[in-house]
């Protein structure tokens, strides 16, 4: 098997190499005129400064946890945690570094042609995508190879499993901070900048007189790019790890166990290759259909992946394999499970496009409601946001049922792994959005001709939909990934309680039943269920406060320096970035720690109020499920709703004809109402909603680590 | 035991009698001048017409279900269903009849003094409260007495249990239609009327030139009064029934079973007496503190109930009782469980007041956010709405743990029963809100002096908080009640599978484990979880559509008849009421049927895709829990958030000083933003949120009935 493992590592390296080569090519593109370079430099500086401070802060939390992991579990867990954290952080940083360089080049390319603009923007997205997927695979497969081939540990040993889970935790921890901190920064700038600029001062978006414009552009890079990259890095790494852990438990002692643990890695490896190939198929046709070009790349990736997964499974697996629970799994059933993963991806893409695309009922209904006023716009947006959860949830339900019928819990895991295999391509689709958004901002501030802005706007509108689509995908896969993690928790627990050594924490715990008739399971569900709501409330409040700090600063600059409004004096952009940096970092701490600490608190409290350890484990397990159940709905409703509001505004800006035949455009009352909806949707879709993803998984992975700590015998 | 049962029936009758006597007294109060009487008559006419049409529509659904119940279960279930449906409908109708008579009298009384206004409005609320509690207790206890004492069935027989559950279902079915239909009507009128009146035409709220004003006032009566009364009737009846069913299962064969089945009825009976006494303590003191006067009545009721419950339990129970599961329950532990119910009630009242009262951080933060604009107002309101779920959920979690430690599942049931025992008093607190709201409208339209409006506004502001408080209570008790129903489902299922006759549907089903590691349990949770979201989305959309129909109609009247605006011609109020009536009734059907049909669909589909009946029962059970988990959070977030928005607007109208010392009042930009938030909050708090209550319970009770149908052997 070791040869195949090296191939997987090579595939991961290929992804990173692709990113490096494309970066070199990207850097050669023209950066336009001096004014553009100046603006881009300000954005680069702000983004780097923010991420440096963000990572310094996270590092402080990280060091504490690193030491705790070392002391409570062992060195291999500590090293795993470090690898996961560093690579996840690096993925975010790389995403930011690429996008702050691609933005100005895209503005320049778009001034030459739409096709060149798309090409450059998409290529920059693909770089981030391959860094994310390749880096995550390199991290997981590399550390696995190091521990097994290098250090000689058994693949199914606790050392290896704990090391991998700790790696996932490292990635999760960084990603929740990055998602939330970046999200608060970007939406604080966006909401605050719009309020004080568009609404109060009556100047257009991205107007250089607004001191918050650079901060707004910085936000796109640190939130939508760096935050998203860290988030998908985490989902990718954690899901692969969870599938490997499940394989180790299900096939422990079976000669096929090495193959089964390799399988998720191999699927991810081959899908990196198919994603790279697919990325070359993104080309603007004669119809200038941007979405069509992107879908072309995605469909090619999907079809190639289907064939590749077939090849991987039929090469690696020589025949049916039996789990320790006695389930016989046919190789072809795992292949079909993988296909379900791809179909779920496709279905979620289509559903999200329906709810957020400009051509369908939901966005049109929000645009129509804007005609009657602010209140009805928000009501209809909320109605759509609630409704939009139903079909994705049904898709996931069907996916669970079908894969479970095919290959039990392992089928669900393989489906999720395959779904995430194509993450490189999906990230590419997403990451080009903020780049074009920035390019538009630079074009505006540098006073490029309106045609340029028109091209970047066209790209940006598609970016809104792909961003929503990626979020739907991220949440769907996070939900399924969390189910795999939950399965790892329950199976791990079964293992520990069955083989409890005398005197160990698990001695005498017996079978833990997660039965809904046990009130401790019910309270676990309710406690888990409240976390996404509380987290959502806290993060929305945080954006509000960050926005207020921006408003106060921009108002101060307008007041103290009247020359700004007349255009004679340049505002202090850096000051706004600094203030927002402090605000975002301060605001991200408490909500981020909520999911980290909650599992530990619940477990300890339940253990304290009653002596039965089984009830404490049951409550903890149910809490994980509670977080998944409400988190899935909260996250989908927020991201889809936000996308619908955003595009309803865009629809009106392009001239919207309502039911009575009246046309509403920019500056109309309907447009003002639509701007309100868009503002509300901003923190919904770019802060709270996406941050629920890592939040769901971090609770699950902390629970897994808690088991490892208790099993290590170092406390308890 | 039969003597005690008669005493319970007497207590129910006492509640109804109190209502009748107070009604006679109320009717003697002055109805003011001719103009007031004319307006009141229009409201009465509209409200009666709406409820007649609503109940006619529901009756069609009801007749189908009645026949189905007769054919599939038996005559006693059919009769139970009929009793529940008719009484729940009657409670709603009575609530409406009282409030449309009390409104004009309150306006007149308020023109004399604030104290008289409060006295009359609260008394009308107390009438509805006692009709609800007394009627529900009479229905449940009366039908139980009829079946056991009259027809000679065993209390624990399937006939009696099915009859009682069917009674609960009848109440639930009416209540979901009434809550939703009334909610769509009232908020369609409110939102539509505000949009076309306040926003477009720039005329004040309740201005007689607005054709939607009468419809708006009708809405208060059919939504906040009739809908709420039917809802609490249902919660009361269903919880009592579920506790009796649990008692029948837990103590079957035990000589104490009759006492234990009587216990919930006796607790409810004595609490009607304490509520009546408490209602006399609502008196405005020298400080003119309206909220203080209401709390005085509530606190007296709570303290008296504590003593009364102690007396009931120590009188009825002679010693510890053992459940069939082997748990020994001490009488005092049940008493303390009851006390937990009262403490949970108090805690939810305090928490809801914190989140919706004008003096605390949440409402102030929303008011502050209004200063920056519409978007930030909505963001902060949503943030508070999400956050507001945490403490009530923690309260419920603690309540579950404590009562379970005290007396197992039956402890939870007794806590919930005691919580609902004081429902008469809680309804009284709530129902006075719409009456004063109407009184204010009548004062405005009849051109009474502004002082009258000032008095009714003061009462109305308190009404906003008590309405939110009651909703918090209704949802908290519904959540706990649903847990009791869920326990009834699982225990019932255990009973059926354990004693399955050869050839029956339950033969060979074996033990159904609701274990979270079973994927069918997971999909059940997810499917259940999506229902409140989908239901919320559908009902919000319905309000939007209903409001649009109102806007179109009022606009048409303004356009076709310019005399309306100048005040020379009276608008056609009746036309607006008619249009809204059709819209609300059309819109309520599909969402109401969602929770009725979902359990049946899920059960059938799971049974179809795989042969194991146990998995189908497990998925169904998990679905019930999923509805409870997300429903609780969705409902609380909507009702508390809506209350916060409403009062943030009120705070600004009274002159709000922001952080920078600037004062914002009526007509300011901050006020406009606050109006937007209020509009958004309207369907949140008065349509979708409260309708989630009966929705949660209806899914649970349909599942219980499904068991009864399958057990009857008539299908399957």
CSV table of N, CA, C and O in Angstrom, one decimal, chain A residues 195 372 374 376 378-379 382-383 386 389 397 401 404-405 483 486 490 513-517 519-520 522-523 525-527 529-530 533 536-537 540-541 548 609-610 622 625 633 638 659 676 679-680 683-684, chain B residues 195 372 374 376 378-379 382-383 386 389 397 400-401 404-405 483 486 490 513-517 519-520 522-523 525-527 529-530 533 536-537 540-541 548 609-610 622 625 633 638 659 676 679-680 683-684:
chain,number,residue,atom,x,y,z
A,195,UNK,N,-23.3,52.4,5.0
A,195,UNK,CA,-24.1,53.3,5.8
A,195,UNK,C,-23.7,54.7,5.8
A,195,UNK,O,-24.4,55.6,5.6
A,372,UNK,N,-42.8,47.4,-2.4
A,372,UNK,CA,-43.6,47.9,-1.3
A,372,UNK,C,-42.9,48.5,-0.1
A,372,UNK,O,-43.5,49.1,0.7
A,374,UNK,N,-39.1,48.8,2.6
A,374,UNK,CA,-38.0,48.1,3.3
A,374,UNK,C,-38.5,46.9,4.1
A,374,UNK,O,-37.9,45.8,4.0
A,376,UNK,N,-41.2,45.0,3.8
A,376,UNK,CA,-41.6,43.8,3.0
A,376,UNK,C,-40.4,43.1,2.3
A,376,UNK,O,-40.4,41.9,2.1
A,378,UNK,N,-37.5,42.8,3.6
A,378,UNK,CA,-36.8,42.0,4.6
A,378,UNK,C,-37.7,40.8,4.9
A,378,UNK,O,-37.2,39.7,5.1
A,379,UNK,N,-39.0,41.0,5.0
A,379,UNK,CA,-39.9,39.9,5.3
A,379,UNK,C,-39.8,38.8,4.2
A,379,UNK,O,-39.6,37.6,4.5
A,382,UNK,N,-36.5,37.0,4.5
A,382,UNK,CA,-36.5,36.1,5.6
A,382,UNK,C,-37.3,34.8,5.2
A,382,UNK,O,-36.9,33.7,5.5
A,383,UNK,N,-38.4,35.1,4.6
A,383,UNK,CA,-39.3,33.9,4.2
A,383,UNK,C,-38.5,33.0,3.2
A,383,UNK,O,-38.4,31.8,3.4
A,386,UNK,N,-35.7,31.1,5.1
A,386,UNK,CA,-36.3,29.9,5.9
A,386,UNK,C,-36.6,28.8,4.9
A,386,UNK,O,-36.3,27.6,5.1
A,389,UNK,N,-34.0,26.2,3.1
A,389,UNK,CA,-33.3,25.1,3.9
A,389,UNK,C,-33.9,23.7,3.5
A,389,UNK,O,-33.3,22.7,3.7
A,397,UNK,N,-30.8,14.2,3.3
A,397,UNK,CA,-31.5,13.1,3.9
A,397,UNK,C,-31.5,11.9,2.9
A,397,UNK,O,-31.2,10.8,3.2
A,401,UNK,N,-29.7,8.2,3.3
A,401,UNK,CA,-30.5,6.9,3.2
A,401,UNK,C,-29.8,6.0,2.1
A,401,UNK,O,-29.6,4.8,2.3
A,404,UNK,N,-26.3,4.8,3.0
A,404,UNK,CA,-26.4,3.8,4.1
A,404,UNK,C,-26.9,2.5,3.6
A,404,UNK,O,-26.4,1.4,4.0
A,405,UNK,N,-27.8,2.5,2.7
A,405,UNK,CA,-28.3,1.3,2.1
A,405,UNK,C,-27.2,0.6,1.3
A,405,UNK,O,-27.1,-0.6,1.3
A,483,UNK,N,-21.6,14.4,10.4
A,483,UNK,CA,-22.2,13.1,10.7
A,483,UNK,C,-21.2,12.0,10.8
A,483,UNK,O,-21.2,11.1,11.6
A,486,UNK,N,-19.5,12.4,14.0
A,486,UNK,CA,-20.3,11.9,15.0
A,486,UNK,C,-20.2,10.4,15.1
A,486,UNK,O,-20.1,9.8,16.2
A,490,UNK,N,-19.1,8.0,18.2
A,490,UNK,CA,-19.8,6.9,18.8
A,490,UNK,C,-19.0,5.6,18.7
A,490,UNK,O,-19.0,4.8,19.6
A,513,UNK,N,-26.0,4.3,25.3
A,513,UNK,CA,-27.1,4.4,24.3
A,513,UNK,C,-27.5,5.8,24.1
A,513,UNK,O,-27.8,6.6,25.0
A,514,UNK,N,-27.5,6.2,22.8
A,514,UNK,CA,-27.9,7.6,22.5
A,514,UNK,C,-29.4,7.6,22.2
A,514,UNK,O,-29.8,8.1,21.1
A,515,UNK,N,-30.1,7.1,23.1
A,515,UNK,CA,-31.6,6.9,22.8
A,515,UNK,C,-32.3,8.2,23.2
A,515,UNK,O,-32.1,8.8,24.2
A,516,UNK,N,-33.2,8.6,22.3
A,516,UNK,CA,-34.0,9.8,22.5
A,516,UNK,C,-34.9,9.7,23.7
A,516,UNK,O,-35.4,10.8,24.1
A,517,UNK,N,-35.1,8.5,24.2
A,517,UNK,CA,-36.0,8.5,25.4
A,517,UNK,C,-35.2,8.8,26.6
A,517,UNK,O,-35.8,8.9,27.7
A,519,UNK,N,-33.5,11.4,28.9
A,519,UNK,CA,-33.6,12.8,29.0
A,519,UNK,C,-32.3,13.5,28.8
A,519,UNK,O,-32.2,14.6,28.4
A,520,UNK,N,-31.2,12.8,29.2
A,520,UNK,CA,-29.9,13.4,29.0
A,520,UNK,C,-29.5,13.5,27.5
A,520,UNK,O,-28.8,14.4,27.1
A,522,UNK,N,-31.9,14.2,25.4
A,522,UNK,CA,-32.8,15.3,25.0
A,522,UNK,C,-32.1,16.6,25.3
A,522,UNK,O,-32.1,17.6,24.5
A,523,UNK,N,-31.6,16.7,26.6
A,523,UNK,CA,-31.0,18.0,26.9
A,523,UNK,C,-29.7,18.2,26.1
A,523,UNK,O,-29.4,19.4,25.8
A,525,UNK,N,-29.3,17.4,23.0
A,525,UNK,CA,-29.8,17.9,21.7
A,525,UNK,C,-30.2,19.3,21.8
A,525,UNK,O,-29.9,20.1,20.9
A,526,UNK,N,-30.9,19.7,22.9
A,526,UNK,CA,-31.4,21.1,23.0
A,526,UNK,C,-30.1,22.0,23.2
A,526,UNK,O,-30.1,23.1,22.7
A,527,UNK,N,-29.2,21.5,24.1
A,527,UNK,CA,-28.0,22.4,24.3
A,527,UNK,C,-27.2,22.6,23.0
A,527,UNK,O,-26.8,23.7,22.7
A,529,UNK,N,-28.5,22.3,20.1
A,529,UNK,CA,-29.3,23.1,19.2
A,529,UNK,C,-29.2,24.6,19.4
A,529,UNK,O,-29.3,25.4,18.5
A,530,UNK,N,-29.0,25.0,20.7
A,530,UNK,CA,-28.9,26.4,21.0
A,530,UNK,C,-27.6,27.0,20.5
A,530,UNK,O,-27.6,28.3,20.3
A,533,UNK,N,-27.6,29.1,17.2
A,533,UNK,CA,-28.5,30.3,17.4
A,533,UNK,C,-27.7,31.4,18.2
A,533,UNK,O,-27.6,32.5,17.8
A,536,UNK,N,-24.8,32.6,16.2
A,536,UNK,CA,-25.3,33.5,15.2
A,536,UNK,C,-25.6,34.9,15.8
A,536,UNK,O,-25.3,35.9,15.2
A,537,UNK,N,-26.3,34.9,16.9
A,537,UNK,CA,-26.6,36.2,17.5
A,537,UNK,C,-25.4,36.9,17.9
A,537,UNK,O,-25.3,38.1,17.7
A,540,UNK,N,-23.6,38.3,14.7
A,540,UNK,CA,-24.3,39.4,14.1
A,540,UNK,C,-24.1,40.7,14.9
A,540,UNK,O,-23.9,41.7,14.4
A,541,UNK,N,-24.2,40.5,16.2
A,541,UNK,CA,-24.0,41.7,17.1
A,541,UNK,C,-22.6,42.2,16.9
A,541,UNK,O,-22.3,43.5,16.8
A,548,UNK,N,-20.3,50.0,13.4
A,548,UNK,CA,-20.4,51.2,14.1
A,548,UNK,C,-19.1,51.9,14.3
A,548,UNK,O,-19.0,53.2,14.2
A,609,UNK,N,-23.7,16.5,38.0
A,609,UNK,CA,-25.0,16.4,38.6
A,609,UNK,C,-25.5,15.0,38.8
A,609,UNK,O,-26.4,14.7,39.5
A,610,UNK,N,-24.9,14.0,38.1
A,610,UNK,CA,-25.3,12.6,38.4
A,610,UNK,C,-24.1,11.7,38.1
A,610,UNK,O,-23.2,12.1,37.3
A,622,UNK,N,-25.3,13.6,22.0
A,622,UNK,CA,-26.5,14.2,21.5
A,622,UNK,C,-26.3,15.7,21.2
A,622,UNK,O,-26.9,16.2,20.3
A,625,UNK,N,-25.1,16.0,17.8
A,625,UNK,CA,-26.1,15.9,16.8
A,625,UNK,C,-27.0,17.2,16.8
A,625,UNK,O,-27.5,17.6,15.8
A,633,UNK,N,-29.5,24.1,9.4
A,633,UNK,CA,-30.6,24.9,8.9
A,633,UNK,C,-30.3,26.4,9.1
A,633,UNK,O,-30.5,27.2,8.2
A,638,UNK,N,-29.1,31.3,6.4
A,638,UNK,CA,-28.4,32.6,6.4
A,638,UNK,C,-27.7,32.8,5.0
A,638,UNK,O,-27.7,33.9,4.5
A,659,UNK,N,-44.6,43.7,-11.1
A,659,UNK,CA,-45.8,43.0,-11.6
A,659,UNK,C,-46.8,44.0,-12.3
A,659,UNK,O,-47.5,43.6,-13.2
A,676,UNK,N,-31.4,47.9,1.9
A,676,UNK,CA,-31.6,47.5,3.3
A,676,UNK,C,-31.4,46.0,3.4
A,676,UNK,O,-30.7,45.4,4.2
A,679,UNK,N,-27.9,44.9,3.0
A,679,UNK,CA,-27.2,45.1,4.2
A,679,UNK,C,-27.4,44.1,5.3
A,679,UNK,O,-26.5,43.6,6.0
A,680,UNK,N,-28.7,43.7,5.4
A,680,UNK,CA,-29.1,42.7,6.4
A,680,UNK,C,-28.4,41.3,6.0
A,680,UNK,O,-27.9,40.6,6.8
A,683,UNK,N,-24.0,40.3,6.9
A,683,UNK,CA,-23.5,39.5,7.9
A,683,UNK,C,-24.1,38.1,8.0
A,683,UNK,O,-23.5,37.1,8.4
A,684,UNK,N,-25.3,38.0,7.5
A,684,UNK,CA,-26.0,36.7,7.4
A,684,UNK,C,-25.1,35.7,6.6
A,684,UNK,O,-24.8,34.7,7.0
B,195,UNK,N,-47.9,50.0,5.3
B,195,UNK,CA,-47.2,50.3,4.1
B,195,UNK,C,-47.9,51.3,3.3
B,195,UNK,O,-47.3,52.3,2.9
B,372,UNK,N,-28.4,54.3,13.0
B,372,UNK,CA,-27.6,54.2,11.8
B,372,UNK,C,-28.3,53.7,10.5
B,372,UNK,O,-27.8,53.7,9.4
B,374,UNK,N,-31.9,51.6,8.5
B,374,UNK,CA,-32.8,50.4,8.4
B,374,UNK,C,-32.1,49.1,8.5
B,374,UNK,O,-32.5,48.2,9.3
B,376,UNK,N,-29.1,48.3,9.8
B,376,UNK,CA,-28.5,48.0,11.1
B,376,UNK,C,-29.6,47.7,12.1
B,376,UNK,O,-29.4,46.8,13.0
B,378,UNK,N,-32.4,46.1,11.5
B,378,UNK,CA,-32.8,44.7,11.2
B,378,UNK,C,-31.7,43.8,11.7
B,378,UNK,O,-32.0,42.7,12.3
B,379,UNK,N,-30.4,44.1,11.4
B,379,UNK,CA,-29.3,43.2,11.8
B,379,UNK,C,-29.3,43.0,13.3
B,379,UNK,O,-29.3,41.9,13.8
B,382,UNK,N,-32.3,40.9,14.4
B,382,UNK,CA,-32.0,39.5,14.2
B,382,UNK,C,-31.0,38.9,15.2
B,382,UNK,O,-31.2,37.8,15.7
B,383,UNK,N,-30.0,39.7,15.5
B,383,UNK,CA,-29.0,39.3,16.4
B,383,UNK,C,-29.7,39.0,17.8
B,383,UNK,O,-29.5,37.9,18.4
B,386,UNK,N,-31.9,35.8,17.6
B,386,UNK,CA,-31.1,34.6,17.7
B,386,UNK,C,-30.6,34.4,19.2
B,386,UNK,O,-30.7,33.3,19.7
B,389,UNK,N,-32.8,33.0,22.3
B,389,UNK,CA,-33.2,31.6,22.5
B,389,UNK,C,-32.5,30.9,23.6
B,389,UNK,O,-32.9,29.9,24.1
B,397,UNK,N,-33.8,23.2,29.7
B,397,UNK,CA,-32.8,22.1,30.0
B,397,UNK,C,-32.7,21.8,31.5
B,397,UNK,O,-32.8,20.6,31.9
B,400,UNK,N,-35.8,20.1,32.8
B,400,UNK,CA,-35.8,18.7,32.4
B,400,UNK,C,-35.0,17.9,33.4
B,400,UNK,O,-35.4,16.9,34.0
B,401,UNK,N,-33.7,18.4,33.6
B,401,UNK,CA,-32.8,17.6,34.4
B,401,UNK,C,-33.3,17.5,35.8
B,401,UNK,O,-33.4,16.4,36.4
B,404,UNK,N,-36.5,15.3,36.1
B,404,UNK,CA,-36.2,13.9,35.8
B,404,UNK,C,-35.5,13.3,37.0
B,404,UNK,O,-35.8,12.1,37.4
B,405,UNK,N,-34.6,14.0,37.6
B,405,UNK,CA,-33.9,13.5,38.8
B,405,UNK,C,-34.9,13.3,39.9
B,405,UNK,O,-34.8,12.4,40.7
B,483,UNK,N,-42.4,17.3,24.6
B,483,UNK,CA,-41.5,16.2,25.2
B,483,UNK,C,-42.4,15.1,25.9
B,483,UNK,O,-42.1,14.0,25.8
B,486,UNK,N,-43.9,13.2,23.2
B,486,UNK,CA,-42.9,12.3,22.7
B,486,UNK,C,-42.7,11.1,23.6
B,486,UNK,O,-42.7,9.9,23.1
B,490,UNK,N,-43.2,7.1,22.6
B,490,UNK,CA,-42.3,6.0,22.8
B,490,UNK,C,-42.8,4.9,23.8
B,490,UNK,O,-42.6,3.7,23.5
B,513,UNK,N,-35.3,1.2,19.0
B,513,UNK,CA,-34.3,2.0,19.6
B,513,UNK,C,-34.2,3.3,18.9
B,513,UNK,O,-34.0,3.3,17.7
B,514,UNK,N,-34.4,4.4,19.6
B,514,UNK,CA,-34.3,5.7,19.0
B,514,UNK,C,-32.8,6.2,19.1
B,514,UNK,O,-32.6,7.3,19.6
B,515,UNK,N,-31.9,5.4,18.7
B,515,UNK,CA,-30.5,5.7,18.9
B,515,UNK,C,-29.9,6.6,17.8
B,515,UNK,O,-30.1,6.3,16.6
B,516,UNK,N,-29.2,7.6,18.2
B,516,UNK,CA,-28.7,8.5,17.3
B,516,UNK,C,-27.7,7.9,16.3
B,516,UNK,O,-27.3,8.5,15.3
B,517,UNK,N,-27.2,6.7,16.6
B,517,UNK,CA,-26.3,6.1,15.7
B,517,UNK,C,-27.0,5.4,14.6
B,517,UNK,O,-26.4,4.9,13.6
B,519,UNK,N,-29.0,5.7,11.3
B,519,UNK,CA,-29.2,6.7,10.3
B,519,UNK,C,-30.6,7.1,10.1
B,519,UNK,O,-30.9,8.2,9.7
B,520,UNK,N,-31.5,6.2,10.4
B,520,UNK,CA,-33.0,6.5,10.2
B,520,UNK,C,-33.4,7.5,11.3
B,520,UNK,O,-34.3,8.3,11.1
B,522,UNK,N,-31.3,9.7,12.4
B,522,UNK,CA,-30.7,11.0,12.0
B,522,UNK,C,-31.6,11.6,10.9
B,522,UNK,O,-31.8,12.8,11.0
B,523,UNK,N,-32.0,10.8,10.0
B,523,UNK,CA,-32.8,11.5,8.9
B,523,UNK,C,-34.2,11.9,9.5
B,523,UNK,O,-34.7,13.0,9.1
B,525,UNK,N,-34.6,13.1,12.5
B,525,UNK,CA,-34.2,14.4,13.2
B,525,UNK,C,-34.1,15.5,12.1
B,525,UNK,O,-34.7,16.6,12.3
B,526,UNK,N,-33.4,15.3,11.0
B,526,UNK,CA,-33.3,16.3,10.0
B,526,UNK,C,-34.6,16.7,9.4
B,526,UNK,O,-34.9,17.9,9.2
B,527,UNK,N,-35.4,15.7,9.1
B,527,UNK,CA,-36.7,15.9,8.4
B,527,UNK,C,-37.6,16.7,9.4
B,527,UNK,O,-38.2,17.7,9.0
B,529,UNK,N,-36.5,18.6,11.8
B,529,UNK,CA,-35.9,19.9,11.9
B,529,UNK,C,-36.2,20.8,10.8
B,529,UNK,O,-36.3,22.0,11.0
B,530,UNK,N,-36.4,20.3,9.6
B,530,UNK,CA,-36.7,21.2,8.5
B,530,UNK,C,-38.1,21.8,8.6
B,530,UNK,O,-38.4,22.9,8.0
B,533,UNK,N,-38.7,25.4,9.9
B,533,UNK,CA,-38.1,26.3,8.9
B,533,UNK,C,-39.0,26.5,7.7
B,533,UNK,O,-39.3,27.6,7.3
B,536,UNK,N,-42.2,28.2,8.7
B,536,UNK,CA,-41.9,29.6,8.9
B,536,UNK,C,-41.8,30.4,7.6
B,536,UNK,O,-42.4,31.4,7.4
B,537,UNK,N,-41.1,29.8,6.7
B,537,UNK,CA,-41.0,30.4,5.3
B,537,UNK,C,-42.3,30.6,4.7
B,537,UNK,O,-42.6,31.6,4.1
B,540,UNK,N,-44.5,33.2,6.4
B,540,UNK,CA,-44.0,34.6,6.2
B,540,UNK,C,-44.4,35.0,4.8
B,540,UNK,O,-44.8,36.2,4.6
B,541,UNK,N,-44.2,34.1,3.8
B,541,UNK,CA,-44.6,34.5,2.5
B,541,UNK,C,-46.1,34.8,2.4
B,541,UNK,O,-46.6,35.7,1.7
B,548,UNK,N,-49.9,42.4,0.5
B,548,UNK,CA,-50.0,43.0,-0.9
B,548,UNK,C,-51.4,43.1,-1.4
B,548,UNK,O,-51.7,44.1,-2.0
B,609,UNK,N,-39.0,2.2,1.6
B,609,UNK,CA,-37.6,2.0,1.1
B,609,UNK,C,-36.9,0.8,1.8
B,609,UNK,O,-35.9,0.4,1.3
B,610,UNK,N,-37.4,0.4,2.9
B,610,UNK,CA,-36.7,-0.7,3.6
B,610,UNK,C,-37.7,-1.5,4.5
B,610,UNK,O,-38.7,-0.9,4.9
B,622,UNK,N,-37.9,10.1,15.9
B,622,UNK,CA,-36.8,11.1,15.8
B,622,UNK,C,-37.3,12.4,15.1
B,622,UNK,O,-37.0,13.5,15.5
B,625,UNK,N,-38.8,14.6,17.7
B,625,UNK,CA,-37.8,15.3,18.4
B,625,UNK,C,-37.2,16.4,17.6
B,625,UNK,O,-36.9,17.5,18.1
B,633,UNK,N,-36.5,26.7,19.0
B,633,UNK,CA,-35.6,27.9,18.8
B,633,UNK,C,-36.2,28.8,17.7
B,633,UNK,O,-36.1,30.0,17.9
B,638,UNK,N,-38.4,34.1,16.9
B,638,UNK,CA,-39.3,34.9,16.2
B,638,UNK,C,-40.1,35.8,17.2
B,638,UNK,O,-40.3,37.0,16.9
B,659,UNK,N,-26.4,57.1,22.0
B,659,UNK,CA,-25.1,57.1,22.7
B,659,UNK,C,-24.5,58.5,22.7
B,659,UNK,O,-23.7,58.9,23.5
B,676,UNK,N,-39.4,50.0,10.1
B,676,UNK,CA,-39.1,48.8,9.2
B,676,UNK,C,-38.9,47.6,10.1
B,676,UNK,O,-39.4,46.5,9.8
B,679,UNK,N,-42.1,46.3,11.3
B,679,UNK,CA,-42.9,45.6,10.2
B,679,UNK,C,-42.4,44.2,10.0
B,679,UNK,O,-43.1,43.2,9.9
B,680,UNK,N,-41.0,44.1,10.1
B,680,UNK,CA,-40.4,42.7,9.9
B,680,UNK,C,-40.9,41.8,11.1
B,680,UNK,O,-41.2,40.7,10.9
B,683,UNK,N,-44.9,39.7,11.3
B,683,UNK,CA,-45.3,38.3,11.0
B,683,UNK,C,-44.4,37.4,11.8
B,683,UNK,O,-44.8,36.2,12.1
B,684,UNK,N,-43.2,37.8,12.2
B,684,UNK,CA,-42.3,37.0,13.0
B,684,UNK,C,-43.0,36.6,14.3
B,684,UNK,O,-43.2,35.5,14.7
